Short mmCIF file of C-alpha atoms in Angstrom, two decimals:
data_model
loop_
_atom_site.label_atom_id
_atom_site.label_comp_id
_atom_site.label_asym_id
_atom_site.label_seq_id
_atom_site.Cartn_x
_atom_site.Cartn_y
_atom_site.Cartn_z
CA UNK A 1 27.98 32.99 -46.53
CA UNK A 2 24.89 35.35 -45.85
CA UNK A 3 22.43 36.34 -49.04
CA UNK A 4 23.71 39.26 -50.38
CA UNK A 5 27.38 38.93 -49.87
CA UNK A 6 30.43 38.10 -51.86
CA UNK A 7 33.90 37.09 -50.69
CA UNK A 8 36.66 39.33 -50.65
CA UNK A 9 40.23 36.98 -51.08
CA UNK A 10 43.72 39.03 -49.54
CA UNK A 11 46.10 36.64 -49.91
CA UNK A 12 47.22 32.83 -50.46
CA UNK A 13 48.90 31.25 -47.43
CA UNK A 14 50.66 28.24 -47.16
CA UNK A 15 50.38 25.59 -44.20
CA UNK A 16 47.22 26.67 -42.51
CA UNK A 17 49.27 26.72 -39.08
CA UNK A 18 46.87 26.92 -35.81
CA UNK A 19 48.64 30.54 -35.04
CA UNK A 20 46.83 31.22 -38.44
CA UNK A 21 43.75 30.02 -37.91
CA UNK A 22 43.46 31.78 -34.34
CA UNK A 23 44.51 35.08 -35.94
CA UNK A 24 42.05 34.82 -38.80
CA UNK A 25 38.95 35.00 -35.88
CA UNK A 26 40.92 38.08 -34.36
CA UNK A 27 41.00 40.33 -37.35
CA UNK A 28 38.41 42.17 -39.59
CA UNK A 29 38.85 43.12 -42.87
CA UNK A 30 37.10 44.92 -45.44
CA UNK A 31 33.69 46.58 -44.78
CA UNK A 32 34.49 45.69 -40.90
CA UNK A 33 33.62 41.83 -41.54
CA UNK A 34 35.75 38.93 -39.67
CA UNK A 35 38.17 37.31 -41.62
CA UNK A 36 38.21 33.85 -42.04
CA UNK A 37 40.39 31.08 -43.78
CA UNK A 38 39.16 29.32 -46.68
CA UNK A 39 41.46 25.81 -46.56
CA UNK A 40 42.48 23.59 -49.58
CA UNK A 41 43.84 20.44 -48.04
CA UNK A 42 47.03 20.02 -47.02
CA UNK A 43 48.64 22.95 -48.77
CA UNK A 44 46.86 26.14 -49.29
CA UNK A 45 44.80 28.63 -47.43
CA UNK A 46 43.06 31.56 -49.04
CA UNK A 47 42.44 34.47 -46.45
CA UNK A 48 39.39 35.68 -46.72
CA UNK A 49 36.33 38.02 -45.54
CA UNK A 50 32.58 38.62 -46.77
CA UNK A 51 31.42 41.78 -48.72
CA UNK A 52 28.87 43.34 -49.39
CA UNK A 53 27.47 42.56 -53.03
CA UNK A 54 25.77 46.03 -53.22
CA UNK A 55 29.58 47.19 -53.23
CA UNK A 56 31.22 44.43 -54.45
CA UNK A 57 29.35 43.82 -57.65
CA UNK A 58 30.90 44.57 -60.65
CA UNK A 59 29.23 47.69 -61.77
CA UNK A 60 29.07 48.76 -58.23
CA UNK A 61 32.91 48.54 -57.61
CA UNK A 62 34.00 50.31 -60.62
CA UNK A 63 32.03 53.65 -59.54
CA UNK A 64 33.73 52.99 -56.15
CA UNK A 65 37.20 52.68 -57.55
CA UNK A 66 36.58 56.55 -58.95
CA UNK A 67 36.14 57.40 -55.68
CA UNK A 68 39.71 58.19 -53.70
CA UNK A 69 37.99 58.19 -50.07
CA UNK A 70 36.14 54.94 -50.77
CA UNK A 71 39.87 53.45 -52.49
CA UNK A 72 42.16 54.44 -49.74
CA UNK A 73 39.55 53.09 -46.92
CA UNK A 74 39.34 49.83 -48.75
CA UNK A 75 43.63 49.98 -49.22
CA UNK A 76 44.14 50.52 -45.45
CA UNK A 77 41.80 47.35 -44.63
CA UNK A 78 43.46 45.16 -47.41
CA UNK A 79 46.77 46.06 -46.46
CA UNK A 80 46.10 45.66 -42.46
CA UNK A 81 44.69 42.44 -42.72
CA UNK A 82 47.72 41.19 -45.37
CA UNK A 83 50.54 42.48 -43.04
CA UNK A 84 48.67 40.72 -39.74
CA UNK A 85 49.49 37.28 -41.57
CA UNK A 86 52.97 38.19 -43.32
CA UNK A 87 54.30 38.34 -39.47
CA UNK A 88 53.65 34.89 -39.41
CA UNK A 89 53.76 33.54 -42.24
CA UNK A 90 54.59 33.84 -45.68
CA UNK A 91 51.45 34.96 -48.07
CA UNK A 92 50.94 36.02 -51.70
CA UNK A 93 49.22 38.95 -51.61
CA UNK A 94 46.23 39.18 -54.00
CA UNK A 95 45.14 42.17 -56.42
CA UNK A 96 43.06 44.93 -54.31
CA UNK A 97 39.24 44.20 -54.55
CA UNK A 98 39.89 40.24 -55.82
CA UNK A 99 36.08 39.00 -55.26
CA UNK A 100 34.24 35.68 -55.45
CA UNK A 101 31.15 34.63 -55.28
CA UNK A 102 31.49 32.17 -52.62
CA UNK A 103 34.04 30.09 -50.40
CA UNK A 104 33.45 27.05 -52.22
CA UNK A 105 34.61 28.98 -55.67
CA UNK A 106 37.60 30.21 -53.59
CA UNK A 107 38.32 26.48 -52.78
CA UNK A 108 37.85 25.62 -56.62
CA UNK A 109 40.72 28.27 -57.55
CA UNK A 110 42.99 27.02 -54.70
CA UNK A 111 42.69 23.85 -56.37
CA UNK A 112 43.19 24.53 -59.82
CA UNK A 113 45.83 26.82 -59.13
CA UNK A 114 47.57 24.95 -56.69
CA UNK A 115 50.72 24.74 -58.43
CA UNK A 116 51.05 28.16 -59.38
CA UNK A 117 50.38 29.16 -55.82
CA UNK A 118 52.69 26.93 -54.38
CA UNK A 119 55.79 27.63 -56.84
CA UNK A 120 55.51 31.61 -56.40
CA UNK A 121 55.25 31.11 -52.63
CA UNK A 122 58.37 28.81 -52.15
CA UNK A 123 60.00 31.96 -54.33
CA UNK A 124 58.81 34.29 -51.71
CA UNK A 125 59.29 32.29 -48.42
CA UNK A 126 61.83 34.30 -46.32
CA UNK A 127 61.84 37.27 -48.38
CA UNK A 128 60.27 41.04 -47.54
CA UNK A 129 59.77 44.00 -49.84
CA UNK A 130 61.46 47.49 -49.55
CA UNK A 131 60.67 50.29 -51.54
CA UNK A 132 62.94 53.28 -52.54
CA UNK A 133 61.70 56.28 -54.02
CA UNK A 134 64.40 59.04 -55.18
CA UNK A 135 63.16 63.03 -54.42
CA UNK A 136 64.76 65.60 -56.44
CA UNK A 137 64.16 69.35 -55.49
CA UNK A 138 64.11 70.72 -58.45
CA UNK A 139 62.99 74.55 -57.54
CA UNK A 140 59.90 76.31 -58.52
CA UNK A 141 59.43 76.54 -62.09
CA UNK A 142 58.23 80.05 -62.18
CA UNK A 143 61.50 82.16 -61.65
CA UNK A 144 61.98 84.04 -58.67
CA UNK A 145 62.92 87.61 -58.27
CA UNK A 146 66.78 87.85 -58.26
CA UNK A 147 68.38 89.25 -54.83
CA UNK A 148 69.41 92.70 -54.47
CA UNK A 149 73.12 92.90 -54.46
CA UNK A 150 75.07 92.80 -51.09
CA UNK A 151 75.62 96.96 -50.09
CA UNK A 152 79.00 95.75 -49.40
CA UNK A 153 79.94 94.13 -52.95
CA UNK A 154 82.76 96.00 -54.53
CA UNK A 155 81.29 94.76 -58.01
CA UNK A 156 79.67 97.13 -60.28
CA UNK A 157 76.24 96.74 -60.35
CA UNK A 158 74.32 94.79 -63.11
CA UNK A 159 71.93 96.01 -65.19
CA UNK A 160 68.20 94.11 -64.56
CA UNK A 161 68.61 92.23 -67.42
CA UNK A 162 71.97 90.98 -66.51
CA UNK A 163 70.91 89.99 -63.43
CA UNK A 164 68.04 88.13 -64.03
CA UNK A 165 69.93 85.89 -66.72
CA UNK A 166 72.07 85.63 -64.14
CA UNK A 167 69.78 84.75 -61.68
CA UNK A 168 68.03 81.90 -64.17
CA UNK A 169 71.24 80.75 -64.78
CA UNK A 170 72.01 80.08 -61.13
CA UNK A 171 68.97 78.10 -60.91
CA UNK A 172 69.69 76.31 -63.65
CA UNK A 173 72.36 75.37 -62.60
CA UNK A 174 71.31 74.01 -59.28
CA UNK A 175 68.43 72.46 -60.96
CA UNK A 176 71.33 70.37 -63.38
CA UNK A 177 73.48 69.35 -60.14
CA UNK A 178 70.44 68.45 -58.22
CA UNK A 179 69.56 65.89 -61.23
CA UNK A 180 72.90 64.75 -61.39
CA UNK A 181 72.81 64.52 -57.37
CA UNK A 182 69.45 62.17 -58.12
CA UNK A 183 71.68 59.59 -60.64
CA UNK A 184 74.21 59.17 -58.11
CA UNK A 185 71.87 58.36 -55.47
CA UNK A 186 70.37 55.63 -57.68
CA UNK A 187 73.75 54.19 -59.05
CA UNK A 188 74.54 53.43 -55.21
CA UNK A 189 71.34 52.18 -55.00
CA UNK A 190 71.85 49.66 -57.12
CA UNK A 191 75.12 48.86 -56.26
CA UNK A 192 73.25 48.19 -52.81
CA UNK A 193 71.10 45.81 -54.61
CA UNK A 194 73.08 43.80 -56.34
CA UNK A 195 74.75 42.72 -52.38
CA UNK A 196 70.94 42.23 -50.91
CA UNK A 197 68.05 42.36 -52.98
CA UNK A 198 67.13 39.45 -55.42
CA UNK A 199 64.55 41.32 -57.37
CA UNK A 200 63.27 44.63 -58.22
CA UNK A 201 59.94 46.20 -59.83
CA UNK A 202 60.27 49.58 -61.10
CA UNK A 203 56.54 51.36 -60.18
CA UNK A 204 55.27 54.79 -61.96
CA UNK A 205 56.78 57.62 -60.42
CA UNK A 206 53.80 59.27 -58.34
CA UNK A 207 52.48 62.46 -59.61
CA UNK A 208 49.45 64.93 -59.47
CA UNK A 209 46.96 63.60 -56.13
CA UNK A 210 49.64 60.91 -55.20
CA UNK A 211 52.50 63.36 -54.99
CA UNK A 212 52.13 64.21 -51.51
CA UNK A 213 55.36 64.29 -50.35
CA UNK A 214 58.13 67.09 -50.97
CA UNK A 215 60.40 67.43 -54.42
CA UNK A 216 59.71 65.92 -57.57
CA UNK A 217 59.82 62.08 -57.76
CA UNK A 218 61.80 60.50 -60.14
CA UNK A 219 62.02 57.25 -59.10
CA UNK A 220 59.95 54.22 -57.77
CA UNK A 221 61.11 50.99 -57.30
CA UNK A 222 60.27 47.95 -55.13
CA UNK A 223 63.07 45.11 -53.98
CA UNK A 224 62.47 41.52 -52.89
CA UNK A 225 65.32 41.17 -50.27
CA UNK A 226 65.93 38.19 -48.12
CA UNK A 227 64.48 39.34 -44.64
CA UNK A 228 68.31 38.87 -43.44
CA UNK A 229 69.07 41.33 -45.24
CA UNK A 230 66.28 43.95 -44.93
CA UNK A 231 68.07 46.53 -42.08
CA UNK A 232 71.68 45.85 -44.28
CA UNK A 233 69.64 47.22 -47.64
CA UNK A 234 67.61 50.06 -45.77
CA UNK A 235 70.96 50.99 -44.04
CA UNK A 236 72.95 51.33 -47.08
CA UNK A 237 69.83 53.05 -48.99
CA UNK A 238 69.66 55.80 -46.82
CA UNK A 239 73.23 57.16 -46.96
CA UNK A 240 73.09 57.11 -50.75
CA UNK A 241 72.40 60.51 -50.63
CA UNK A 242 75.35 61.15 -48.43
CA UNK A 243 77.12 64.12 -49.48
CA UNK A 244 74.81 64.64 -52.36
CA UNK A 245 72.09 67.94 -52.54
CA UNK A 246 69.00 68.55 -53.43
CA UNK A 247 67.91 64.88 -54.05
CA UNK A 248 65.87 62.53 -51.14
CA UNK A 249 65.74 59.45 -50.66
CA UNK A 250 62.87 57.19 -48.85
CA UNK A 251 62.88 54.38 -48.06
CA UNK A 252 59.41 52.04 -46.90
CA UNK A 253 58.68 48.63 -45.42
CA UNK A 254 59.56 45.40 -45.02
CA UNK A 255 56.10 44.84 -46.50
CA UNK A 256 54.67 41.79 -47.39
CA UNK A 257 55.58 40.77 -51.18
CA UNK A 258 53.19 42.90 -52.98
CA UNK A 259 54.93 44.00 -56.45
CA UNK A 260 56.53 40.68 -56.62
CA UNK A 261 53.02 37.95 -56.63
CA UNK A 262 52.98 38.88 -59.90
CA UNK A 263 50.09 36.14 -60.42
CA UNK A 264 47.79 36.41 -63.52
CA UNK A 265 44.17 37.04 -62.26
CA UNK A 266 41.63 34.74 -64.13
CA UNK A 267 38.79 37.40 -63.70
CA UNK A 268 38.24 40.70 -63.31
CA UNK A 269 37.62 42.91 -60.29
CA UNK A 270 34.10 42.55 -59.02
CA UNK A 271 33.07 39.74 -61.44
CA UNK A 272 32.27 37.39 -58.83
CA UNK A 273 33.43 34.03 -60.59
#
Protein backbone atom coordinates (compact mmCIF):
# COMPACT_ATOMS: atom_id res chain seq x y z
CA UNK A 1 0.00 0.00 0.00
CA UNK A 2 1.23 3.58 -1.11
CA UNK A 3 0.08 6.85 1.16
CA UNK A 4 -2.88 8.00 -0.21
CA UNK A 5 -4.54 4.90 -1.44
CA UNK A 6 -7.31 2.62 -0.42
CA UNK A 7 -8.11 -0.90 -1.59
CA UNK A 8 -10.69 -1.64 -3.92
CA UNK A 9 -12.04 -5.64 -3.12
CA UNK A 10 -13.96 -7.42 -6.58
CA UNK A 11 -14.55 -10.57 -5.44
CA UNK A 12 -13.88 -13.58 -2.88
CA UNK A 13 -12.12 -16.58 -4.43
CA UNK A 14 -11.64 -19.80 -3.15
CA UNK A 15 -8.30 -21.95 -3.36
CA UNK A 16 -5.77 -19.35 -4.30
CA UNK A 17 -4.68 -21.74 -7.31
CA UNK A 18 -1.15 -20.65 -8.99
CA UNK A 19 -3.27 -19.99 -12.44
CA UNK A 20 -4.81 -17.34 -10.00
CA UNK A 21 -2.11 -15.89 -8.66
CA UNK A 22 -0.30 -15.52 -12.20
CA UNK A 23 -3.47 -13.89 -13.58
CA UNK A 24 -3.84 -11.47 -10.71
CA UNK A 25 -0.13 -9.77 -11.93
CA UNK A 26 -1.62 -9.78 -15.59
CA UNK A 27 -4.69 -7.72 -15.04
CA UNK A 28 -5.50 -4.07 -13.94
CA UNK A 29 -8.40 -2.99 -12.43
CA UNK A 30 -9.91 0.08 -11.34
CA UNK A 31 -8.19 3.49 -11.88
CA UNK A 32 -5.64 1.35 -14.20
CA UNK A 33 -3.86 -0.17 -10.96
CA UNK A 34 -2.55 -4.01 -10.96
CA UNK A 35 -4.58 -6.31 -9.26
CA UNK A 36 -3.35 -8.34 -6.70
CA UNK A 37 -4.58 -11.21 -4.31
CA UNK A 38 -5.04 -10.61 -0.79
CA UNK A 39 -4.74 -14.49 0.77
CA UNK A 40 -6.41 -15.83 4.01
CA UNK A 41 -4.76 -19.16 4.63
CA UNK A 42 -5.76 -22.08 3.26
CA UNK A 43 -9.19 -21.07 2.06
CA UNK A 44 -9.92 -17.66 0.84
CA UNK A 45 -8.55 -15.08 -1.48
CA UNK A 46 -9.92 -11.58 -1.79
CA UNK A 47 -9.09 -10.01 -5.32
CA UNK A 48 -8.02 -6.92 -5.03
CA UNK A 49 -6.47 -3.50 -6.47
CA UNK A 50 -5.35 0.01 -4.91
CA UNK A 51 -7.40 3.30 -5.32
CA UNK A 52 -7.04 6.33 -5.12
CA UNK A 53 -8.34 7.85 -1.68
CA UNK A 54 -9.01 11.28 -3.33
CA UNK A 55 -11.77 9.12 -5.22
CA UNK A 56 -12.34 6.52 -3.05
CA UNK A 57 -13.13 8.38 0.12
CA UNK A 58 -16.40 8.44 1.24
CA UNK A 59 -17.57 11.86 0.44
CA UNK A 60 -15.55 11.73 -2.67
CA UNK A 61 -17.30 8.55 -4.08
CA UNK A 62 -20.75 9.58 -3.50
CA UNK A 63 -20.35 12.80 -5.87
CA UNK A 64 -18.76 10.25 -8.27
CA UNK A 65 -21.61 7.81 -8.13
CA UNK A 66 -23.90 10.98 -9.53
CA UNK A 67 -21.81 10.99 -12.22
CA UNK A 68 -22.92 8.27 -15.17
CA UNK A 69 -19.46 8.64 -17.16
CA UNK A 70 -17.40 8.24 -13.99
CA UNK A 71 -20.09 4.97 -12.91
CA UNK A 72 -20.02 3.14 -16.15
CA UNK A 73 -15.98 3.57 -16.43
CA UNK A 74 -15.64 2.22 -12.95
CA UNK A 75 -18.55 -0.80 -14.00
CA UNK A 76 -16.54 -1.83 -17.11
CA UNK A 77 -13.20 -2.20 -14.88
CA UNK A 78 -15.09 -4.06 -12.02
CA UNK A 79 -16.78 -6.25 -14.24
CA UNK A 80 -13.51 -7.02 -16.54
CA UNK A 81 -11.43 -7.84 -13.82
CA UNK A 82 -14.45 -10.20 -12.06
CA UNK A 83 -15.10 -12.14 -15.35
CA UNK A 84 -10.99 -12.64 -15.92
CA UNK A 85 -11.18 -14.87 -12.63
CA UNK A 86 -14.81 -16.49 -13.05
CA UNK A 87 -13.05 -18.39 -16.20
CA UNK A 88 -11.10 -20.01 -13.78
CA UNK A 89 -12.48 -20.18 -10.96
CA UNK A 90 -15.43 -19.75 -9.03
CA UNK A 91 -15.70 -16.08 -7.19
CA UNK A 92 -18.33 -14.12 -5.23
CA UNK A 93 -18.56 -11.08 -6.72
CA UNK A 94 -18.52 -8.08 -4.34
CA UNK A 95 -20.84 -4.83 -4.32
CA UNK A 96 -19.42 -2.12 -6.98
CA UNK A 97 -17.01 0.37 -5.21
CA UNK A 98 -16.50 -2.19 -1.90
CA UNK A 99 -13.33 -0.22 -0.34
CA UNK A 100 -10.91 -0.80 2.52
CA UNK A 101 -8.50 0.85 4.02
CA UNK A 102 -5.82 -1.58 3.70
CA UNK A 103 -4.88 -5.33 2.79
CA UNK A 104 -4.42 -6.26 6.22
CA UNK A 105 -8.29 -5.08 6.99
CA UNK A 106 -9.19 -7.12 3.85
CA UNK A 107 -7.41 -10.13 5.55
CA UNK A 108 -9.35 -9.31 8.91
CA UNK A 109 -12.84 -9.63 6.95
CA UNK A 110 -11.69 -12.82 5.13
CA UNK A 111 -11.24 -14.10 8.47
CA UNK A 112 -14.16 -13.17 10.25
CA UNK A 113 -16.27 -13.95 7.48
CA UNK A 114 -14.81 -17.02 6.52
CA UNK A 115 -17.75 -19.07 6.92
CA UNK A 116 -20.10 -17.01 5.22
CA UNK A 117 -17.74 -16.81 2.30
CA UNK A 118 -17.14 -20.27 2.10
CA UNK A 119 -20.94 -21.55 2.41
CA UNK A 120 -22.23 -19.04 -0.43
CA UNK A 121 -19.31 -20.12 -2.63
CA UNK A 122 -19.79 -23.98 -2.36
CA UNK A 123 -23.62 -22.74 -3.42
CA UNK A 124 -22.19 -21.10 -6.42
CA UNK A 125 -19.36 -23.52 -7.51
CA UNK A 126 -20.32 -24.76 -11.04
CA UNK A 127 -23.04 -22.43 -11.57
CA UNK A 128 -23.22 -19.18 -14.18
CA UNK A 129 -25.80 -16.43 -14.40
CA UNK A 130 -28.15 -15.65 -17.40
CA UNK A 131 -30.27 -12.85 -17.65
CA UNK A 132 -33.60 -12.50 -19.60
CA UNK A 133 -35.21 -9.37 -20.20
CA UNK A 134 -38.80 -9.43 -22.02
CA UNK A 135 -39.33 -6.27 -24.80
CA UNK A 136 -42.78 -5.39 -25.59
CA UNK A 137 -43.45 -2.92 -28.54
CA UNK A 138 -46.03 -1.29 -27.38
CA UNK A 139 -46.46 1.63 -30.21
CA UNK A 140 -46.09 5.28 -29.78
CA UNK A 141 -48.33 6.70 -27.33
CA UNK A 142 -49.24 9.75 -29.23
CA UNK A 143 -51.74 8.43 -31.95
CA UNK A 144 -50.84 8.43 -35.40
CA UNK A 145 -52.71 9.79 -38.31
CA UNK A 146 -55.07 7.02 -39.62
CA UNK A 147 -54.32 5.79 -43.38
CA UNK A 148 -56.20 7.02 -46.22
CA UNK A 149 -58.47 4.34 -47.46
CA UNK A 150 -57.29 1.94 -50.29
CA UNK A 151 -58.78 3.79 -53.89
CA UNK A 152 -59.76 0.34 -54.57
CA UNK A 153 -62.00 -0.44 -51.33
CA UNK A 154 -65.55 -1.03 -52.31
CA UNK A 155 -66.50 0.22 -48.65
CA UNK A 156 -68.13 3.46 -48.17
CA UNK A 157 -66.00 5.83 -46.85
CA UNK A 158 -65.87 6.80 -43.09
CA UNK A 159 -66.41 9.87 -41.75
CA UNK A 160 -62.95 11.37 -39.82
CA UNK A 161 -64.29 10.65 -36.73
CA UNK A 162 -65.09 7.13 -37.52
CA UNK A 163 -61.95 6.54 -38.68
CA UNK A 164 -59.84 7.73 -36.19
CA UNK A 165 -61.78 5.63 -33.42
CA UNK A 166 -61.18 3.21 -35.66
CA UNK A 167 -57.78 3.77 -36.10
CA UNK A 168 -57.17 4.00 -31.98
CA UNK A 169 -58.96 1.03 -31.75
CA UNK A 170 -56.64 -0.88 -34.05
CA UNK A 171 -53.83 0.15 -32.00
CA UNK A 172 -55.31 -0.77 -29.14
CA UNK A 173 -55.75 -3.62 -30.04
CA UNK A 174 -52.28 -4.50 -31.12
CA UNK A 175 -51.03 -2.85 -28.08
CA UNK A 176 -53.46 -5.68 -25.89
CA UNK A 177 -52.07 -8.74 -28.09
CA UNK A 178 -48.59 -7.49 -27.92
CA UNK A 179 -48.97 -7.61 -23.89
CA UNK A 180 -50.53 -10.77 -24.02
CA UNK A 181 -47.66 -11.88 -26.62
CA UNK A 182 -45.15 -10.58 -23.55
CA UNK A 183 -47.02 -13.18 -20.77
CA UNK A 184 -46.61 -15.98 -22.99
CA UNK A 185 -43.09 -15.39 -23.57
CA UNK A 186 -42.49 -15.35 -19.80
CA UNK A 187 -44.76 -18.41 -18.91
CA UNK A 188 -42.29 -20.45 -21.29
CA UNK A 189 -39.71 -18.86 -19.67
CA UNK A 190 -40.33 -20.22 -16.69
CA UNK A 191 -41.32 -23.39 -17.72
CA UNK A 192 -37.58 -23.28 -19.11
CA UNK A 193 -36.48 -22.64 -15.66
CA UNK A 194 -37.92 -24.90 -13.72
CA UNK A 195 -35.75 -27.83 -16.24
CA UNK A 196 -32.30 -25.63 -15.80
CA UNK A 197 -32.05 -22.84 -13.60
CA UNK A 198 -31.88 -23.29 -9.73
CA UNK A 199 -32.51 -19.71 -8.85
CA UNK A 200 -33.80 -16.53 -10.07
CA UNK A 201 -33.64 -12.65 -9.01
CA UNK A 202 -36.19 -10.53 -10.46
CA UNK A 203 -34.16 -6.88 -11.17
CA UNK A 204 -36.15 -3.39 -11.82
CA UNK A 205 -37.24 -3.20 -15.21
CA UNK A 206 -34.82 -0.49 -16.85
CA UNK A 207 -36.32 2.76 -17.69
CA UNK A 208 -35.53 6.50 -18.52
CA UNK A 209 -31.23 6.72 -19.20
CA UNK A 210 -30.98 2.83 -18.87
CA UNK A 211 -33.61 2.11 -21.47
CA UNK A 212 -31.41 2.01 -24.33
CA UNK A 213 -32.56 -0.67 -26.14
CA UNK A 214 -35.85 -0.91 -28.39
CA UNK A 215 -39.66 -1.53 -26.90
CA UNK A 216 -40.73 -1.11 -23.52
CA UNK A 217 -39.21 -3.47 -20.89
CA UNK A 218 -41.28 -5.31 -18.79
CA UNK A 219 -39.26 -7.71 -17.42
CA UNK A 220 -35.80 -8.33 -15.73
CA UNK A 221 -34.73 -11.28 -14.27
CA UNK A 222 -31.43 -13.04 -13.51
CA UNK A 223 -31.04 -17.17 -13.25
CA UNK A 224 -28.35 -19.18 -11.46
CA UNK A 225 -28.10 -22.21 -13.88
CA UNK A 226 -25.68 -25.02 -13.58
CA UNK A 227 -22.98 -24.13 -16.31
CA UNK A 228 -24.21 -27.61 -17.96
CA UNK A 229 -26.96 -26.23 -18.57
CA UNK A 230 -26.28 -22.61 -19.69
CA UNK A 231 -26.55 -23.13 -23.89
CA UNK A 232 -29.86 -25.69 -22.99
CA UNK A 233 -31.54 -22.47 -20.97
CA UNK A 234 -30.34 -19.70 -23.54
CA UNK A 235 -31.55 -22.11 -26.33
CA UNK A 236 -34.93 -22.61 -25.05
CA UNK A 237 -35.15 -18.74 -23.94
CA UNK A 238 -34.80 -17.50 -27.21
CA UNK A 239 -37.60 -19.32 -29.07
CA UNK A 240 -40.06 -18.28 -26.38
CA UNK A 241 -41.08 -15.73 -28.50
CA UNK A 242 -41.61 -18.12 -31.31
CA UNK A 243 -44.68 -17.39 -33.08
CA UNK A 244 -45.50 -14.60 -30.75
CA UNK A 245 -45.49 -10.50 -31.99
CA UNK A 246 -44.54 -7.58 -30.86
CA UNK A 247 -42.70 -8.82 -27.70
CA UNK A 248 -38.49 -9.45 -27.54
CA UNK A 249 -36.72 -11.35 -25.80
CA UNK A 250 -32.80 -11.01 -24.71
CA UNK A 251 -31.03 -12.93 -23.40
CA UNK A 252 -27.16 -12.03 -21.63
CA UNK A 253 -24.22 -13.93 -20.19
CA UNK A 254 -23.03 -16.66 -18.59
CA UNK A 255 -21.75 -14.01 -16.17
CA UNK A 256 -20.17 -14.55 -13.13
CA UNK A 257 -22.81 -14.88 -10.10
CA UNK A 258 -23.56 -11.33 -9.56
CA UNK A 259 -27.43 -11.08 -8.40
CA UNK A 260 -27.01 -14.26 -6.57
CA UNK A 261 -23.74 -13.26 -3.72
CA UNK A 262 -26.34 -11.83 -2.07
CA UNK A 263 -23.78 -11.18 0.96
CA UNK A 264 -24.65 -8.49 3.60
CA UNK A 265 -21.95 -5.71 3.39
CA UNK A 266 -20.70 -4.71 6.95
CA UNK A 267 -19.92 -1.07 5.73
CA UNK A 268 -20.79 1.25 3.45
CA UNK A 269 -19.38 2.28 0.09
CA UNK A 270 -16.28 4.39 0.50
CA UNK A 271 -16.07 4.07 4.32
CA UNK A 272 -12.79 2.58 4.31
CA UNK A 273 -13.18 0.13 7.40
Amino acid sequence: MTAGSLVYVYAVAREPAATLVTMAGTLTGVAGSPVHLVLRSPALAAVVSPVPERDFHETALRRHLEDLGWLEALARAHHGVIEAFSTHATVLPLRLATVYRDDDRVRAVLHDRQGLFLDRLGRLDGHVELGVKIYVDRGSDTPSEPAPPAASSSDPPLGPGRSYLRHRRAEQDSRNDAERAAERAAERIEATARAHAVERARHRIQEGELATAPGVNVSNDAYLVPAAHADAFRAEALRSTDGLTGVRVDVTGPWAPYSFAGLPEPDPPGSAP
